[in-house]
PDB file of C-alpha atoms in Angstrom:
ATOM      1  CA  UNK W 264       9.032  54.759   0.484  1.00 68.00           C
ATOM      2  CA  UNK W 265      12.357  51.958   0.693  1.00 74.00           C
ATOM      3  CA  UNK W 266      10.811  50.812   4.103  1.00 84.00           C
ATOM      4  CA  UNK W 267       7.294  50.327   2.203  1.00 87.00           C
ATOM      5  CA  UNK W 268       8.226  48.293  -0.773  1.00 86.00           C
ATOM      6  CA  UNK W 269      10.743  46.178   2.056  1.00 88.00           C
ATOM      7  CA  UNK W 270       7.254  45.802   3.749  1.00 89.00           C
ATOM      8  CA  UNK W 271       5.487  44.700   1.012  1.00 90.00           C
ATOM      9  CA  UNK W 272       8.016  42.177  -0.500  1.00 88.00           C
ATOM     10  CA  UNK W 273       8.426  40.423   3.413  1.00 88.00           C
ATOM     11  CA  UNK W 274       4.476  40.505   3.472  1.00 90.00           C
ATOM     12  CA  UNK W 275       4.551  38.006  -0.692  1.00 90.00           C
ATOM     13  CA  UNK W 276       7.457  36.313   0.548  1.00 85.00           C
ATOM     14  CA  UNK W 277       5.386  35.111   4.140  1.00 86.00           C
ATOM     15  CA  UNK W 278       2.349  35.184   1.674  1.00 87.00           C
ATOM     16  CA  UNK W 279       4.018  32.403  -0.806  1.00 77.00           C
ATOM     17  CA  UNK W 280       5.629  30.722   1.619  1.00 71.00           C
ATOM     18  CA  UNK W 281       1.698  30.061   3.350  1.00 76.00           C
ATOM     19  CA  UNK W 282       0.433  29.131   0.295  1.00 70.00           C
ATOM     20  CA  UNK W 283       3.125  26.962  -0.247  1.00 62.00           C
ATOM     21  CA  UNK W 284       2.656  24.845   3.245  1.00 58.00           C
ATOM     22  CA  UNK W 285      -1.186  24.578   2.259  1.00 59.00           C
ATOM     23  CA  UNK W 286      -0.309  22.958  -1.123  1.00 53.00           C
ATOM     24  CA  UNK W 287       2.468  20.728   0.820  1.00 46.00           C
ATOM     25  CA  UNK W 288      -0.469  19.541   3.093  1.00 45.00           C
ATOM     26  CA  UNK W 289      -2.819  18.858   0.576  1.00 45.00           C
ATOM     27  CA  UNK W 290      -0.271  16.653  -1.581  1.00 36.00           C
ATOM     28  CA  UNK W 291       0.954  14.523   1.558  1.00 32.00           C
ATOM     29  CA  UNK W 292      -1.315  11.605   1.984  1.00 32.00           C
ATOM     30  CA  UNK W 293      -3.272  10.838   4.845  1.00 32.00           C
ATOM     31  CA  UNK W 294      -2.147   8.835   7.741  1.00 29.00           C
ATOM     32  CA  UNK W 295      -4.146   5.844   8.552  1.00 33.00           C
ATOM     33  CA  UNK W 296      -4.389   6.203  12.116  1.00 35.00           C
ATOM     34  CA  UNK W 297      -4.858   9.606  12.210  1.00 32.00           C
ATOM     35  CA  UNK W 298      -7.521  10.189   9.276  1.00 37.00           C
ATOM     36  CA  UNK W 299      -9.778   7.413   9.865  1.00 39.00           C
ATOM     37  CA  UNK W 300      -8.767   4.580   6.988  1.00 46.00           C
ATOM     38  CA  UNK W 301     -12.196   2.485   7.686  1.00 51.00           C
ATOM     39  CA  UNK W 302     -10.193  -0.173  10.002  1.00 56.00           C
ATOM     40  CA  UNK W 303      -9.157   1.996  13.245  1.00 58.00           C
ATOM     41  CA  UNK W 304      -6.558   0.645  14.719  1.00 70.00           C
ATOM     42  CA  UNK W 305      -5.887  -2.497  13.076  1.00 85.00           C
ATOM     43  CA  UNK W 306      -2.805  -3.027  11.384  1.00 91.00           C
ATOM     44  CA  UNK W 307      -2.369  -3.128   7.540  1.00 93.00           C
ATOM     45  CA  UNK W 308      -0.684  -6.393   7.543  1.00 91.00           C
ATOM     46  CA  UNK W 309      -3.406  -7.932   9.798  1.00 93.00           C
ATOM     47  CA  UNK W 310      -6.382  -6.672   6.902  1.00 94.00           C
ATOM     48  CA  UNK W 311      -4.184  -7.778   4.335  1.00 94.00           C
ATOM     49  CA  UNK W 312      -3.460 -11.292   6.332  1.00 92.00           C
ATOM     50  CA  UNK W 313      -7.657 -11.894   6.900  1.00 93.00           C
ATOM     51  CA  UNK W 314      -8.128 -10.749   3.396  1.00 95.00           C
ATOM     52  CA  UNK W 315      -5.900 -12.654   1.659  1.00 93.00           C
ATOM     53  CA  UNK W 316      -6.873 -15.878   3.832  1.00 91.00           C
ATOM     54  CA  UNK W 317      -9.221 -18.018   1.291  1.00 92.00           C
ATOM     55  CA  UNK W 318      -6.013 -17.978  -1.123  1.00 91.00           C
ATOM     56  CA  UNK W 319      -3.922 -19.744   2.617  1.00 87.00           C
ATOM     57  CA  UNK W 320      -7.142 -21.493   3.057  1.00 87.00           C
ATOM     58  CA  UNK W 321      -6.637 -23.714  -0.533  1.00 83.00           C
ATOM     59  CA  UNK W 322      -2.708 -23.978   0.340  1.00 80.00           C
ATOM     60  CA  UNK W 323      -1.132 -26.731   2.223  1.00 78.00           C
ATOM     61  CA  UNK W 324       0.304 -26.387   5.061  1.00 72.00           C
ATOM     62  CA  UNK W 325       3.344 -27.618   4.509  1.00 59.00           C
ATOM     63  CA  UNK W 326       3.902 -24.909   1.819  1.00 69.00           C
ATOM     64  CA  UNK W 327       3.478 -22.117   4.574  1.00 76.00           C
ATOM     65  CA  UNK W 328       7.210 -20.957   3.969  1.00 84.00           C
ATOM     66  CA  UNK W 329       7.954 -17.211   4.175  1.00 86.00           C
ATOM     67  CA  UNK W 330       8.927 -16.723   0.206  1.00 87.00           C
ATOM     68  CA  UNK W 331       5.287 -18.545  -0.980  1.00 87.00           C
ATOM     69  CA  UNK W 332       3.320 -16.625   2.296  1.00 89.00           C
ATOM     70  CA  UNK W 333       4.957 -13.507   0.977  1.00 89.00           C
ATOM     71  CA  UNK W 334       3.801 -14.217  -2.883  1.00 90.00           C
ATOM     72  CA  UNK W 335       0.217 -14.942  -1.569  1.00 92.00           C
ATOM     73  CA  UNK W 336       0.087 -11.567  -0.155  1.00 93.00           C
ATOM     74  CA  UNK W 337       1.977  -9.739  -3.028  1.00 93.00           C
ATOM     75  CA  UNK W 338      -1.012 -10.979  -5.206  1.00 94.00           C
ATOM     76  CA  UNK W 339      -4.012 -10.454  -2.924  1.00 95.00           C
ATOM     77  CA  UNK W 340      -2.021  -6.780  -2.458  1.00 95.00           C
ATOM     78  CA  UNK W 341      -2.091  -6.549  -5.621  1.00 94.00           C
ATOM     79  CA  UNK W 342      -5.826  -7.147  -6.039  1.00 95.00           C
ATOM     80  CA  UNK W 343      -6.256  -4.668  -2.861  1.00 94.00           C
ATOM     81  CA  UNK W 344      -4.718  -2.015  -4.896  1.00 93.00           C
ATOM     82  CA  UNK W 345      -6.410  -1.986  -7.777  1.00 92.00           C
ATOM     83  CA  UNK W 346      -9.977  -2.220  -5.967  1.00 91.00           C
ATOM     84  CA  UNK W 347      -8.971   0.712  -4.140  1.00 91.00           C
ATOM     85  CA  UNK W 348      -7.085   2.908  -6.238  1.00 88.00           C
ATOM     86  CA  UNK W 349      -9.757   2.600  -9.365  1.00 86.00           C
ATOM     87  CA  UNK W 350     -12.830   3.970  -9.955  1.00 84.00           C
ATOM     88  CA  UNK W 351     -16.181   2.152 -12.113  1.00 83.00           C
ATOM     89  CA  UNK W 352     -14.295   3.497 -15.506  1.00 84.00           C
ATOM     90  CA  UNK W 353     -11.261   1.908 -15.285  1.00 87.00           C
ATOM     91  CA  UNK W 354     -11.316  -0.501 -12.701  1.00 88.00           C
ATOM     92  CA  UNK W 355     -12.524  -3.579 -15.242  1.00 90.00           C
ATOM     93  CA  UNK W 356      -9.268  -2.234 -17.473  1.00 91.00           C
ATOM     94  CA  UNK W 357      -6.683  -2.862 -14.649  1.00 91.00           C
ATOM     95  CA  UNK W 358      -8.293  -6.113 -13.205  1.00 92.00           C
ATOM     96  CA  UNK W 359      -7.681  -7.783 -16.852  1.00 92.00           C
ATOM     97  CA  UNK W 360      -4.256  -6.581 -16.691  1.00 92.00           C
ATOM     98  CA  UNK W 361      -3.671  -7.847 -13.632  1.00 92.00           C
ATOM     99  CA  UNK W 362      -5.354 -11.262 -14.626  1.00 93.00           C
ATOM    100  CA  UNK W 363      -3.109 -11.752 -17.572  1.00 93.00           C
ATOM    101  CA  UNK W 364       0.288 -10.654 -15.295  1.00 93.00           C
ATOM    102  CA  UNK W 365      -0.572 -12.995 -12.691  1.00 92.00           C
ATOM    103  CA  UNK W 366      -1.942 -15.699 -15.155  1.00 92.00           C
ATOM    104  CA  UNK W 367       1.476 -15.639 -17.031  1.00 92.00           C
ATOM    105  CA  UNK W 368       3.260 -15.282 -13.068  1.00 90.00           C
ATOM    106  CA  UNK W 369       2.105 -18.383 -11.835  1.00 88.00           C
ATOM    107  CA  UNK W 370       1.106 -20.526 -14.792  1.00 91.00           C
ATOM    108  CA  UNK W 371      -1.965 -20.536 -14.240  1.00 90.00           C
ATOM    109  CA  UNK W 372      -5.298 -20.441 -16.606  1.00 92.00           C
ATOM    110  CA  UNK W 373      -6.704 -17.768 -17.287  1.00 92.00           C
ATOM    111  CA  UNK W 374     -10.201 -18.695 -15.992  1.00 92.00           C
ATOM    112  CA  UNK W 375      -8.770 -20.134 -12.449  1.00 93.00           C
ATOM    113  CA  UNK W 376      -7.000 -16.482 -12.072  1.00 93.00           C
ATOM    114  CA  UNK W 377     -10.691 -14.788 -13.172  1.00 93.00           C
ATOM    115  CA  UNK W 378     -11.744 -16.888 -10.116  1.00 93.00           C
ATOM    116  CA  UNK W 379      -9.508 -15.895  -7.732  1.00 93.00           C
ATOM    117  CA  UNK W 380      -9.163 -12.451  -9.069  1.00 93.00           C
ATOM    118  CA  UNK W 381     -12.841 -11.831  -8.682  1.00 93.00           C
ATOM    119  CA  UNK W 382     -13.339 -13.645  -5.578  1.00 94.00           C
ATOM    120  CA  UNK W 383     -11.117 -10.998  -3.654  1.00 95.00           C
ATOM    121  CA  UNK W 384     -12.147  -8.275  -5.681  1.00 94.00           C
ATOM    122  CA  UNK W 385     -15.603  -9.312  -3.956  1.00 93.00           C
ATOM    123  CA  UNK W 386     -14.136  -9.543  -0.430  1.00 95.00           C
ATOM    124  CA  UNK W 387     -12.608  -6.305  -0.376  1.00 94.00           C
ATOM    125  CA  UNK W 388     -15.823  -4.282  -1.662  1.00 92.00           C
ATOM    126  CA  UNK W 389     -17.999  -6.890   0.582  1.00 94.00           C
ATOM    127  CA  UNK W 390     -15.674  -6.896   3.983  1.00 94.00           C
ATOM    128  CA  UNK W 391     -13.039  -4.489   3.463  1.00 93.00           C
ATOM    129  CA  UNK W 392     -15.151  -1.464   2.019  1.00 90.00           C
ATOM    130  CA  UNK W 393     -13.849   1.403   4.159  1.00 91.00           C
ATOM    131  CA  UNK W 394     -10.039   0.489   4.209  1.00 92.00           C
ATOM    132  CA  UNK W 395      -8.294   2.963   1.964  1.00 91.00           C
ATOM    133  CA  UNK W 396      -4.899   2.138   2.748  1.00 92.00           C
ATOM    134  CA  UNK W 397      -2.811   1.294  -0.747  1.00 92.00           C
ATOM    135  CA  UNK W 398      -0.030  -1.476   0.115  1.00 92.00           C
ATOM    136  CA  UNK W 399       3.317  -0.219  -0.941  1.00 90.00           C
ATOM    137  CA  UNK W 400       5.410  -3.529  -0.249  1.00 90.00           C
ATOM    138  CA  UNK W 401       4.520  -6.538   2.456  1.00 91.00           C
ATOM    139  CA  UNK W 402       7.237  -9.074   3.845  1.00 90.00           C
ATOM    140  CA  UNK W 403       7.134 -12.176   5.757  1.00 88.00           C
ATOM    141  CA  UNK W 404       9.813 -13.818   7.630  1.00 86.00           C
ATOM    142  CA  UNK W 405      10.595 -16.050  10.317  1.00 86.00           C
ATOM    143  CA  UNK W 406      10.038 -14.956  14.365  1.00 82.00           C
ATOM    144  CA  UNK W 407      13.425 -14.595  16.262  1.00 84.00           C
ATOM    145  CA  UNK W 408      12.343 -17.716  17.723  1.00 82.00           C
ATOM    146  CA  UNK W 409      12.119 -19.712  14.005  1.00 78.00           C
ATOM    147  CA  UNK W 410       8.773 -20.773  14.895  1.00 80.00           C
ATOM    148  CA  UNK W 411       6.511 -18.722  12.977  1.00 84.00           C
ATOM    149  CA  UNK W 412       5.862 -16.636  10.166  1.00 86.00           C
ATOM    150  CA  UNK W 413       5.524 -12.927  10.885  1.00 87.00           C
ATOM    151  CA  UNK W 414       4.413 -10.244   8.163  1.00 90.00           C
ATOM    152  CA  UNK W 415       4.710  -6.099   7.982  1.00 91.00           C
ATOM    153  CA  UNK W 416       2.821  -4.564   5.494  1.00 91.00           C
ATOM    154  CA  UNK W 417       3.612  -1.093   4.742  1.00 90.00           C
ATOM    155  CA  UNK W 418       0.463   1.390   3.041  1.00 89.00           C
ATOM    156  CA  UNK W 419      -0.599   4.414   3.294  1.00 88.00           C
ATOM    157  CA  UNK W 420      -4.214   6.532   2.223  1.00 89.00           C
ATOM    158  CA  UNK W 421      -3.041   8.414  -0.478  1.00 84.00           C
ATOM    159  CA  UNK W 422      -5.550  11.005  -2.630  1.00 81.00           C
ATOM    160  CA  UNK W 423      -8.809   9.521  -4.368  1.00 73.00           C
ATOM    161  CA  UNK W 424      -7.111   8.373  -7.660  1.00 71.00           C
ATOM    162  CA  UNK W 425      -3.664   7.424  -7.004  1.00 76.00           C
ATOM    163  CA  UNK W 426      -3.174   3.579  -7.659  1.00 70.00           C
ATOM    164  CA  UNK W 427       0.245   1.930  -8.328  1.00 74.00           C
ATOM    165  CA  UNK W 428       0.286   0.886 -11.499  1.00 74.00           C
ATOM    166  CA  UNK W 429       3.444  -1.839 -10.841  1.00 74.00           C
ATOM    167  CA  UNK W 430       2.085  -5.268  -9.049  1.00 80.00           C
ATOM    168  CA  UNK W 431       4.697  -5.645  -6.273  1.00 78.00           C
ATOM    169  CA  UNK W 432       6.335  -8.636  -7.370  1.00 72.00           C
ATOM    170  CA  UNK W 433       8.023  -6.606  -9.908  1.00 70.00           C
ATOM    171  CA  UNK W 434       9.560  -4.709  -7.453  1.00 66.00           C
ATOM    172  CA  UNK W 435      12.775  -5.893  -6.675  1.00 63.00           C
ATOM    173  CA  UNK W 436      12.931  -6.846  -2.978  1.00 58.00           C
ATOM    174  CA  UNK W 437      16.239  -5.855  -2.686  1.00 48.00           C
ATOM    175  CA  UNK W 438      14.595  -2.893  -0.203  1.00 48.00           C
ATOM    176  CA  UNK W 439      13.996  -5.232   2.721  1.00 49.00           C
ATOM    177  CA  UNK W 440      16.931  -6.128   4.947  1.00 46.00           C
ATOM    178  CA  UNK W 441      18.431  -9.229   6.287  1.00 46.00           C
ATOM    179  CA  UNK W 442      17.039  -8.192   9.941  1.00 44.00           C
ATOM    180  CA  UNK W 443      13.575  -8.517  10.152  1.00 43.00           C
ATOM    181  CA  UNK W 444      12.761  -5.356  12.750  1.00 41.00           C
ATOM    182  CA  UNK W 445      13.806  -2.448  10.882  1.00 39.00           C
ATOM    183  CA  UNK W 446      10.674  -0.722   8.770  1.00 38.00           C
ATOM    184  CA  UNK W 447      10.626  -2.568   5.157  1.00 38.00           C
ATOM    185  CA  UNK W 448      10.971   0.508   3.144  1.00 36.00           C
ATOM    186  CA  UNK W 449      11.950   3.931   3.991  1.00 35.00           C
ATOM    187  CA  UNK W 450      10.086   5.868   5.993  1.00 36.00           C
ATOM    188  CA  UNK W 451       9.012   9.349   6.101  1.00 34.00           C
ATOM    189  CA  UNK W 452       6.603  11.344   3.732  1.00 33.00           C
ATOM    190  CA  UNK W 453       3.873   9.221   2.591  1.00 35.00           C
ATOM    191  CA  UNK W 454       5.246   5.773   4.241  1.00 34.00           C
ATOM    192  CA  UNK W 455       3.205   4.330   6.846  1.00 32.00           C
ATOM    193  CA  UNK W 456       4.951   1.586   8.696  1.00 35.00           C
ATOM    194  CA  UNK W 457       3.144  -1.273  10.059  1.00 36.00           C
ATOM    195  CA  UNK W 458       5.404  -4.003  11.826  1.00 37.00           C
ATOM    196  CA  UNK W 459       3.315  -6.725  13.268  1.00 37.00           C
TER     197      UNK W 459
END
């Protein structure tokens, strides 16, 4: 009788452990390179640079400094994240909030910011619709030779309906090291480092 109770407890512990593993695997973000982010082997930083290229096209080359490039990429990533993480019911509301935030941050009239944001939204839906990665962070820095600006981005595919409610520009940049070569954010569960 006692042996039977021990076996039953052991089976119950194993069942609970299997159930816990199953729940953890469902909650874990899908890794873009293995589950098809829609962009194949394309780096997130490359996709983000191409996505934001209209913003850079309107900018004089003399302004290409890592800080400026990073600010532009963070703005583009904020629009990207709202599109990826919003459904039809809440997309407009989140875009209105984003437009208000960025028009204040950049001291740009809201009408001009609406034009920029809607241009990027259309571009995301048209040219990058199959890329479902969320951008967690982006960093622009000088190459070792100091002759070009390099970009590193971190992101992952998250469960449907998940979004990042805070614009990237609000997050402190203290998590970035002065060394451009380590991963920009802590790697591990849910982080996908994408060095360029």
